[in-house]
XYZ file of C-alpha atoms in Angstrom:
561
model
C 58.126 -16.525 -18.836
C 56.493 -19.751 -19.802
C 55.179 -20.176 -23.721
C 51.592 -21.408 -23.855
C 53.350 -24.660 -23.844
C 54.425 -23.990 -20.521
C 58.373 -24.219 -21.416
C 60.280 -21.623 -19.373
C 62.159 -19.417 -22.311
C 62.941 -15.380 -23.047
C 61.073 -12.966 -24.311
C 63.287 -12.860 -27.293
C 62.966 -16.250 -27.934
C 59.248 -16.181 -28.535
C 57.815 -17.060 -32.293
C 55.345 -13.984 -31.632
C 56.243 -10.806 -32.574
C 53.756 -9.679 -30.014
C 55.351 -11.918 -27.138
C 58.592 -10.536 -28.478
C 57.746 -7.419 -27.888
C 57.790 -7.750 -24.216
C 61.431 -7.964 -24.169
C 63.232 -6.966 -20.880
C 66.667 -7.046 -22.537
C 67.326 -3.213 -22.367
C 67.108 -3.164 -18.318
C 70.153 -2.623 -17.181
C 69.160 -2.454 -13.524
C 70.712 -1.170 -9.930
C 69.886 -2.935 -7.022
C 69.678 -0.815 -4.110
C 68.350 -3.653 -1.597
C 69.867 -6.205 0.580
C 68.271 -9.761 2.288
C 67.206 -12.654 0.335
C 65.696 -10.450 -2.668
C 68.504 -8.740 -3.581
C 69.681 -12.418 -4.758
C 66.107 -14.079 -5.790
C 65.970 -11.025 -8.616
C 69.444 -11.570 -9.706
C 68.338 -15.034 -10.311
C 65.294 -13.666 -12.104
C 67.329 -11.179 -13.973
C 69.201 -13.724 -15.430
C 66.333 -16.078 -16.333
C 64.228 -13.415 -18.013
C 67.420 -11.784 -20.005
C 67.839 -8.548 -18.771
C 71.328 -7.511 -20.081
C 72.854 -6.121 -17.255
C 72.554 -5.375 -13.245
C 74.754 -4.281 -10.609
C 74.387 -3.714 -7.042
C 74.534 -1.287 -4.544
C 76.310 -2.658 -0.873
C 75.765 -0.491 2.687
C 79.127 -0.383 4.672
C 77.615 -0.108 7.436
C 77.301 -4.453 7.369
C 81.195 -4.543 6.922
C 82.373 -1.419 8.848
C 80.433 -2.675 11.981
C 81.072 -6.397 11.295
C 84.639 -6.704 9.193
C 83.917 -10.100 7.845
C 80.571 -9.587 6.996
C 80.643 -9.717 3.257
C 77.379 -9.834 1.223
C 77.192 -13.698 0.100
C 75.724 -12.321 -3.230
C 79.032 -11.080 -4.657
C 80.466 -15.363 -5.005
C 79.579 -15.809 -8.656
C 78.577 -12.072 -8.982
C 79.004 -11.897 -13.057
C 79.352 -8.216 -13.308
C 82.495 -6.913 -11.268
C 82.716 -3.601 -12.232
C 78.942 -3.167 -11.208
C 79.627 -3.561 -7.247
C 79.206 -0.267 -5.642
C 79.272 0.721 -2.154
C 77.592 3.824 0.280
C 78.476 4.246 3.793
C 74.651 3.883 4.406
C 71.188 2.456 2.485
C 69.459 5.905 3.866
C 71.471 7.542 6.450
C 70.199 8.894 9.506
C 67.688 12.182 9.780
C 66.570 14.131 6.566
C 70.021 16.123 5.171
C 71.888 12.451 5.706
C 68.956 11.165 3.435
C 68.706 13.553 1.099
C 73.046 13.164 0.258
C 72.194 9.529 0.280
C 69.309 9.843 -2.399
C 71.704 11.961 -4.363
C 74.569 9.765 -4.155
C 72.694 6.421 -5.205
C 71.265 8.717 -8.030
C 75.003 9.604 -9.184
C 75.905 6.243 -8.991
C 73.201 5.033 -11.351
C 73.675 7.747 -13.977
C 77.355 7.905 -14.156
C 77.562 3.835 -14.713
C 74.359 4.325 -17.676
C 71.755 1.787 -15.297
C 68.426 2.098 -16.556
C 66.380 1.224 -13.528
C 66.547 1.187 -9.673
C 65.337 -1.051 -7.898
C 64.580 -1.375 -4.153
C 62.891 -4.662 -2.946
C 61.179 -4.362 0.048
C 63.191 -2.170 2.012
C 61.717 1.391 3.434
C 63.412 3.063 0.326
C 61.070 0.882 -1.867
C 58.210 3.110 -0.873
C 59.976 6.317 -0.265
C 57.797 8.682 -2.269
C 60.922 11.270 -1.945
C 63.322 8.653 -3.179
C 61.437 7.451 -6.270
C 60.032 10.800 -7.401
C 63.947 12.012 -7.546
C 64.753 8.941 -9.657
C 62.258 9.568 -11.838
C 62.823 13.110 -12.191
C 66.513 11.617 -13.203
C 65.017 10.259 -16.178
C 65.775 6.826 -14.328
C 62.914 4.155 -14.080
C 62.132 3.051 -10.932
C 61.116 -0.711 -11.132
C 57.735 -0.849 -8.697
C 55.240 1.868 -7.926
C 55.661 5.252 -8.787
C 56.296 7.722 -6.776
C 52.582 8.797 -7.569
C 51.297 5.793 -5.956
C 53.880 6.098 -2.998
C 52.536 9.415 -2.248
C 49.017 8.572 -2.799
C 49.020 4.974 -0.599
C 52.564 4.877 0.898
C 52.373 7.259 3.790
C 49.658 5.176 5.760
C 47.563 8.663 6.599
C 47.037 9.488 3.208
C 45.995 5.725 2.599
C 43.360 5.754 5.129
C 42.372 9.343 4.152
C 41.785 7.462 0.513
C 40.473 4.174 2.131
C 37.640 6.668 3.749
C 36.467 8.375 0.492
C 36.264 4.678 -1.212
C 33.909 3.366 1.379
C 36.844 0.927 2.434
C 36.795 -0.591 6.285
C 39.123 1.195 8.434
C 40.187 0.663 11.605
C 38.741 3.471 14.302
C 41.456 6.193 15.399
C 43.175 9.114 14.084
C 45.648 9.509 10.989
C 46.558 12.802 11.401
C 48.135 14.102 14.735
C 50.949 16.381 13.311
C 47.759 18.503 11.721
C 45.883 18.235 15.022
C 48.674 19.435 17.579
C 49.719 22.250 15.261
C 45.853 23.283 15.196
C 46.116 22.910 19.381
C 49.192 25.028 18.987
C 47.802 27.583 17.050
C 44.429 27.678 18.942
C 42.445 26.211 16.514
C 42.074 29.273 14.083
C 42.981 30.763 10.527
C 44.416 33.557 12.362
C 47.137 31.319 14.162
C 48.256 29.689 11.287
C 48.569 32.633 9.567
C 51.005 33.564 12.203
C 52.945 30.598 12.282
C 53.420 30.701 8.396
C 54.668 34.561 9.058
C 56.954 33.774 11.651
C 58.865 31.261 10.090
C 58.924 32.905 6.357
C 56.702 30.343 4.805
C 54.796 30.973 1.225
C 51.601 30.389 2.931
C 47.948 30.928 1.856
C 44.778 29.734 3.326
C 42.177 27.884 1.315
C 39.032 28.691 2.436
C 37.266 25.986 0.771
C 39.667 23.683 2.937
C 38.700 22.639 6.888
C 41.225 23.591 9.197
C 42.918 20.199 9.700
C 43.385 20.353 5.699
C 45.007 24.012 5.731
C 47.602 22.848 8.366
C 48.361 20.040 6.386
C 49.323 22.195 3.956
C 51.412 24.838 5.957
C 53.022 21.347 7.213
C 54.035 20.398 3.759
C 55.955 23.954 3.474
C 57.861 23.438 6.699
C 59.302 19.863 5.751
C 60.368 21.536 2.303
C 61.861 24.514 3.950
C 63.355 21.695 6.915
C 62.293 23.552 9.588
C 59.950 22.391 12.552
C 56.371 24.232 13.543
C 55.229 21.172 15.515
C 57.825 19.167 18.031
C 57.810 16.015 19.394
C 56.664 17.370 23.014
C 53.857 18.523 21.222
C 53.130 15.194 19.532
C 53.173 13.660 22.797
C 50.707 15.964 24.259
C 48.348 16.068 21.664
C 48.763 11.924 21.761
C 47.775 12.077 25.281
C 44.452 13.967 24.710
C 43.758 11.706 21.771
C 44.104 8.312 23.878
C 42.064 9.577 26.488
C 38.992 10.188 24.216
C 39.908 6.894 22.340
C 39.769 5.303 25.932
C 36.199 7.132 26.599
C 34.552 5.278 23.255
C 36.339 1.908 24.247
C 37.364 1.949 27.630
C 39.753 -1.400 28.720
C 41.069 -1.580 24.753
C 44.764 -1.092 23.456
C 45.938 1.391 21.190
C 48.893 0.905 18.372
C 50.997 3.935 17.390
C 52.207 3.432 13.505
C 54.382 5.608 11.826
C 53.371 6.769 8.254
C 56.385 5.454 6.536
C 56.692 2.507 9.066
C 56.995 -1.550 7.930
C 58.303 -5.025 8.726
C 57.037 -3.717 12.457
C 59.137 -1.419 12.821
C 57.693 2.188 13.574
C 55.054 0.541 15.803
C 53.954 0.128 19.373
C 50.834 -0.696 21.394
C 50.208 0.823 24.771
C 47.241 0.299 27.215
C 48.121 3.280 29.860
C 48.730 7.097 29.615
C 52.089 6.318 31.375
C 53.326 4.515 28.112
C 52.659 6.965 25.417
C 55.007 9.606 26.060
C 57.705 7.009 25.403
C 56.127 5.083 23.150
C 55.920 8.064 20.544
C 59.539 8.813 21.229
C 60.543 5.098 20.390
C 58.489 4.906 17.094
C 59.942 8.232 15.750
C 63.454 7.452 16.338
C 62.598 3.996 14.882
C 61.549 5.205 11.711
C 64.668 8.053 12.026
C 62.341 11.127 12.191
C 63.377 12.817 15.213
C 66.043 15.630 13.058
C 64.537 19.001 12.588
C 62.166 18.936 9.219
C 61.042 15.333 9.319
C 57.424 14.738 8.521
C 56.481 12.971 12.079
C 52.892 12.090 11.409
C 51.943 8.749 12.527
C 48.228 6.938 12.787
C 46.652 6.683 16.072
C 44.451 3.497 16.224
C 42.584 1.171 18.258
C 44.170 -1.991 18.334
C 41.713 -4.921 17.284
C 42.644 -7.740 19.286
C 42.287 -11.162 18.551
C 42.327 -10.861 15.046
C 44.094 -12.322 11.927
C 46.651 -10.348 9.669
C 45.148 -11.224 6.103
C 47.002 -9.535 2.597
C 45.805 -9.002 -0.470
C 48.296 -9.164 -3.318
C 48.317 -6.194 -5.920
C 49.426 -6.224 -9.444
C 48.426 -3.645 -12.072
C 49.662 -0.939 -14.955
C 48.219 2.584 -13.765
C 44.869 1.528 -15.340
C 43.616 -2.035 -14.375
C 43.928 -3.674 -10.698
C 43.641 -7.190 -10.451
C 43.993 -9.120 -6.944
C 46.091 -12.281 -6.911
C 44.370 -13.727 -3.617
C 45.360 -13.183 -0.193
C 47.755 -14.434 2.394
C 47.624 -14.752 6.359
C 50.505 -13.592 8.157
C 49.031 -13.915 11.890
C 51.718 -15.802 12.920
C 54.395 -12.736 14.110
C 56.571 -11.972 17.210
C 56.773 -8.518 17.984
C 55.189 -7.161 15.004
C 57.408 -9.439 12.556
C 55.672 -12.174 10.314
C 57.254 -15.924 11.327
C 54.778 -17.673 8.871
C 52.855 -16.805 6.072
C 50.095 -19.279 3.789
C 48.281 -18.627 0.686
C 44.435 -17.770 1.498
C 42.725 -17.977 -1.485
C 39.102 -19.022 -2.921
C 40.095 -21.996 -4.337
C 41.698 -23.303 -1.136
C 38.611 -22.116 1.340
C 36.200 -23.598 -1.366
C 37.644 -27.282 -1.319
C 37.836 -27.405 2.349
C 34.326 -26.554 2.479
C 33.655 -28.703 0.176
C 35.570 -31.403 1.881
C 33.839 -31.301 5.326
C 30.489 -30.224 3.926
C 28.506 -33.448 4.532
C 30.893 -34.318 7.767
C 30.804 -30.968 9.414
C 27.921 -29.175 7.464
C 28.847 -26.069 10.949
C 32.520 -26.330 9.783
C 31.530 -25.932 5.849
C 29.172 -22.538 6.634
C 32.107 -20.822 8.488
C 34.507 -22.097 5.862
C 31.530 -20.204 3.034
C 31.477 -17.152 5.233
C 35.218 -16.920 4.636
C 35.059 -17.274 1.142
C 32.709 -14.420 1.072
C 34.994 -12.426 3.481
C 38.433 -12.721 1.008
C 36.512 -12.045 -1.908
C 34.957 -8.801 -0.427
C 38.995 -7.956 0.208
C 39.857 -8.659 -2.687
C 36.724 -6.264 -4.192
C 37.903 -3.544 -1.958
C 41.871 -4.171 -3.260
C 40.985 -4.004 -6.362
C 39.238 -0.739 -6.043
C 41.724 0.531 -4.248
C 44.474 -0.114 -6.240
C 42.748 1.041 -9.763
C 42.176 4.739 -7.747
C 45.845 4.914 -7.058
C 46.017 4.236 -10.459
C 48.990 0.926 -9.463
C 51.241 0.464 -12.064
C 53.312 -2.214 -10.534
C 53.011 -4.459 -7.348
C 51.455 -3.337 -4.356
C 49.990 -5.407 -0.717
C 46.885 -4.202 0.504
C 46.541 -5.254 4.737
C 43.987 -5.903 6.289
C 43.072 -7.141 10.146
C 40.629 -9.442 10.464
C 38.356 -10.189 13.249
C 35.096 -12.928 12.544
C 34.176 -12.200 9.121
C 34.969 -8.848 9.747
C 37.906 -6.785 8.258
C 39.769 -3.423 8.435
C 41.411 -1.673 6.166
C 44.984 -1.093 7.570
C 47.500 -0.155 5.192
C 49.239 -0.860 1.280
C 52.941 -1.972 1.002
C 53.563 0.181 -2.362
C 56.447 -2.345 -2.964
C 56.913 -6.117 -3.071
C 56.318 -8.007 0.145
C 59.152 -10.382 1.774
C 56.550 -13.015 1.449
C 55.519 -12.273 -2.270
C 56.752 -15.849 -3.123
C 53.860 -17.691 -1.385
C 51.581 -15.832 -4.120
C 53.857 -17.117 -6.903
C 53.238 -20.589 -5.255
C 49.810 -20.172 -5.940
C 48.754 -18.581 -9.143
C 50.653 -17.493 -12.311
C 49.299 -14.619 -14.269
C 48.113 -15.785 -18.201
C 49.026 -12.443 -20.527
C 46.868 -13.139 -23.848
C 46.711 -10.630 -27.177
C 43.891 -8.054 -27.205
C 43.930 -8.923 -30.993
C 44.740 -12.983 -31.101
C 43.104 -15.088 -28.035
C 45.601 -17.828 -29.532
C 48.601 -15.802 -28.849
C 49.473 -15.975 -24.808
C 52.293 -16.298 -22.553
C 52.449 -16.629 -18.612
C 54.668 -15.234 -16.078
C 55.024 -16.854 -12.384
C 57.178 -14.899 -10.513
C 56.155 -10.899 -9.466
C 60.202 -10.117 -10.105
C 59.653 -10.806 -13.323
C 56.734 -9.012 -13.767
C 57.585 -5.746 -12.369
C 60.145 -5.717 -14.747
C 57.885 -6.225 -17.841
C 55.606 -3.353 -16.492
C 58.143 -1.034 -15.955
C 58.966 -0.422 -19.659
C 55.905 -1.802 -20.880
C 53.162 -0.961 -18.246
C 50.690 0.982 -20.393
C 50.214 -1.842 -23.576
C 50.476 -4.593 -21.096
C 47.015 -6.659 -21.043
C 44.857 -6.931 -17.971
C 46.040 -10.993 -16.925
C 43.953 -13.942 -15.874
C 44.676 -15.687 -13.024
C 45.857 -19.255 -13.361
C 46.168 -21.407 -10.273
C 49.213 -23.756 -10.005
C 48.748 -25.058 -6.107
C 46.139 -25.160 -4.192
C 48.180 -23.781 -0.863
C 51.598 -21.900 -0.664
C 53.858 -21.254 2.791
C 56.820 -19.322 3.371
C 58.728 -19.616 6.873
C 61.840 -16.928 7.795
C 64.868 -18.040 9.445
C 65.872 -15.361 11.769
C 68.831 -14.345 13.803
C 68.111 -12.712 17.220
C 69.633 -11.875 20.157
C 68.236 -12.687 23.757
C 66.383 -8.843 23.316
C 64.736 -10.277 20.179
C 66.978 -7.518 18.518
C 68.841 -8.508 15.095
C 71.562 -10.952 16.085
C 75.083 -10.311 14.760
C 78.767 -11.978 14.780
C 77.727 -15.617 14.681
C 78.810 -17.670 12.159
C 77.361 -20.158 10.202
C 79.397 -23.185 9.328
C 77.311 -25.623 7.817
C 73.545 -25.445 6.084
C 72.475 -28.899 4.937
C 71.279 -28.913 1.427
C 67.709 -27.780 0.338
C 65.503 -30.693 -0.096
C 64.091 -31.491 -3.074
C 60.416 -30.295 -2.267
C 62.324 -27.290 -0.550
C 62.289 -23.327 -2.247
C 65.534 -21.920 -0.355
C 66.043 -18.047 -0.495
C 68.970 -17.951 1.692
C 71.356 -14.617 -0.159
C 73.345 -17.437 -1.729
C 75.131 -18.302 1.811
C 74.195 -21.416 0.659
C 76.702 -21.239 -2.510
C 79.526 -23.351 -1.964
C 83.123 -23.179 -2.959
C 83.290 -24.244 -6.857
C 86.725 -26.109 -6.527
C 85.854 -27.974 -3.519
C 82.276 -28.211 -3.129
C 82.580 -26.662 0.536
C 80.978 -24.662 2.344
C 81.563 -21.050 2.805
C 81.234 -20.064 6.225
C 79.301 -17.284 6.740
C 79.152 -14.212 9.386
C 76.145 -12.741 10.374
C 75.817 -8.735 9.614
C 72.471 -8.091 11.483
C 73.216 -4.425 11.014
C 69.604 -3.712 9.596
C 66.995 -6.943 9.874
C 67.267 -10.613 11.667
C 66.189 -12.064 8.372
C 68.764 -14.767 7.098
C 66.784 -17.051 5.058
C 63.537 -17.991 3.492
C 61.599 -21.674 3.274
C 58.862 -21.746 0.737
C 56.595 -24.822 -0.032
C 53.672 -25.363 -1.753
C 51.254 -28.429 -1.537
C 47.807 -29.694 -3.170
C 46.152 -28.772 0.455
C 46.625 -26.488 3.511
C 47.824 -29.529 5.675
C 49.578 -30.917 2.917
C 51.572 -27.818 2.102
C 52.382 -27.977 6.288
C 53.323 -31.232 6.559
C 56.122 -30.313 3.865
C 56.908 -27.609 5.405
C 57.209 -29.178 8.950
C 59.368 -32.047 7.251
C 61.887 -29.405 5.474
C 62.344 -27.955 9.110
C 63.181 -31.114 10.883
C 65.644 -32.423 8.221
C 67.463 -28.756 7.930
C 70.727 -29.082 9.684
C 71.862 -25.390 9.925
C 75.349 -25.456 12.281
C 77.756 -22.671 13.570
C 79.084 -20.392 15.956
C 76.161 -18.894 18.486
C 74.092 -18.164 15.006
C 70.863 -17.867 17.228
C 68.494 -18.892 14.399
């Protein structure tokens, strides 16, 4: 954190008793994620005084590609705190439950107080988080009640509608609708299915048929049995898509699994013949084809010619604060490639700059300012409604000056550092306005909230830079799938204006200064590194980022970057 003089210190080093009370020294955290955020988290923990941490490695990387050793192991300070599992979450419900039990066992046996899951699927898996909480371990991220209420895309859409948040047209309960069609849309049909499968189901007359079907489905998941099949969902999808096409002829439709993220578990279709395979693909990709899995997914109108904007949220369970937006519109196969900050300060500065020379453009930017303010307001309302107690992202698609809520990612995002470039947070002692500190790392904020949440005051966001941006360095093969087997043999040093999150790949041999060859793994995703920049304007920032990319040299054998 930064003290009032902007000097970077640890909480326990402060002269203020109030500030010292937010120390994170007591944390011993098991980091159960991979990718650039793992090394970033280690660096943040070292900087803020976390006493100890460990990492969980998946053998899937090193078994499939034997030389793909985690670069974070170079200079790792806690040799006894390196743990291994066959795969992070396994394939199917049974393997997943086994892995959850194994991870919690590792944490308890080694005295970890916290578990941090970064931005992978595990980070917003309500079952995983709830099991951690029940084991008496603190999950460093949004609690299970947040993941249940917003992490599943279907539940998030229902809540959004109840809060009058703009949502895309479509259906969020296809499994319930498929079950009702199968049972004749009747109370008797639901009760019959419950009896046949020995499910302790009581029909609630106060609830709708659809809500009762949802209750029955939840009971089936708990017993790991299927009362709807994949063919049932494929058939129901065809019926629902036909209804959408009647209202919106010629439009494409998006299927999106409720627990997906990072572009996974999604398909866009334009005709009936694509439905059957698209349903199977999103379920297989999301690892929910096994018996007893929750296979619910969203069927939405695909809004064309849009921008993908998201609002960074932070909260402590009582207050919720927006930290501005990010534009993530430049994507390839649903994977973001470039993210750039979208803030009121940036848009207002751009509008004022052209107001006298191009009043029409200034007017457009003024409308963009209002649209962003409206998104931020709805995001904060949503965050407060779910009692957000860490960081999350409120995602929207924007068409002109209209926006539609898509989902909430109840985890830290890959692109969180874009927000860190433009804002820091000022936390003030409620009893003394002259007693305050700043935090400019969202990972640090998550650590503080994880142990001091209820007493953390709502911060004020303070502008650091007008613009922030991030570009992803990926390794993909010709099929645009994660590439593996290539070797990075050299990578030029970061430029002075460059912030590079590279998983430790560029950590050189301490004795010789030589670059250590890195074998690309690619068992999970294609991302190799993140390049982050900032500037006093969007133009300046993009020029800096472009210069970094032009001057970067990355050489090797078949790197496919």
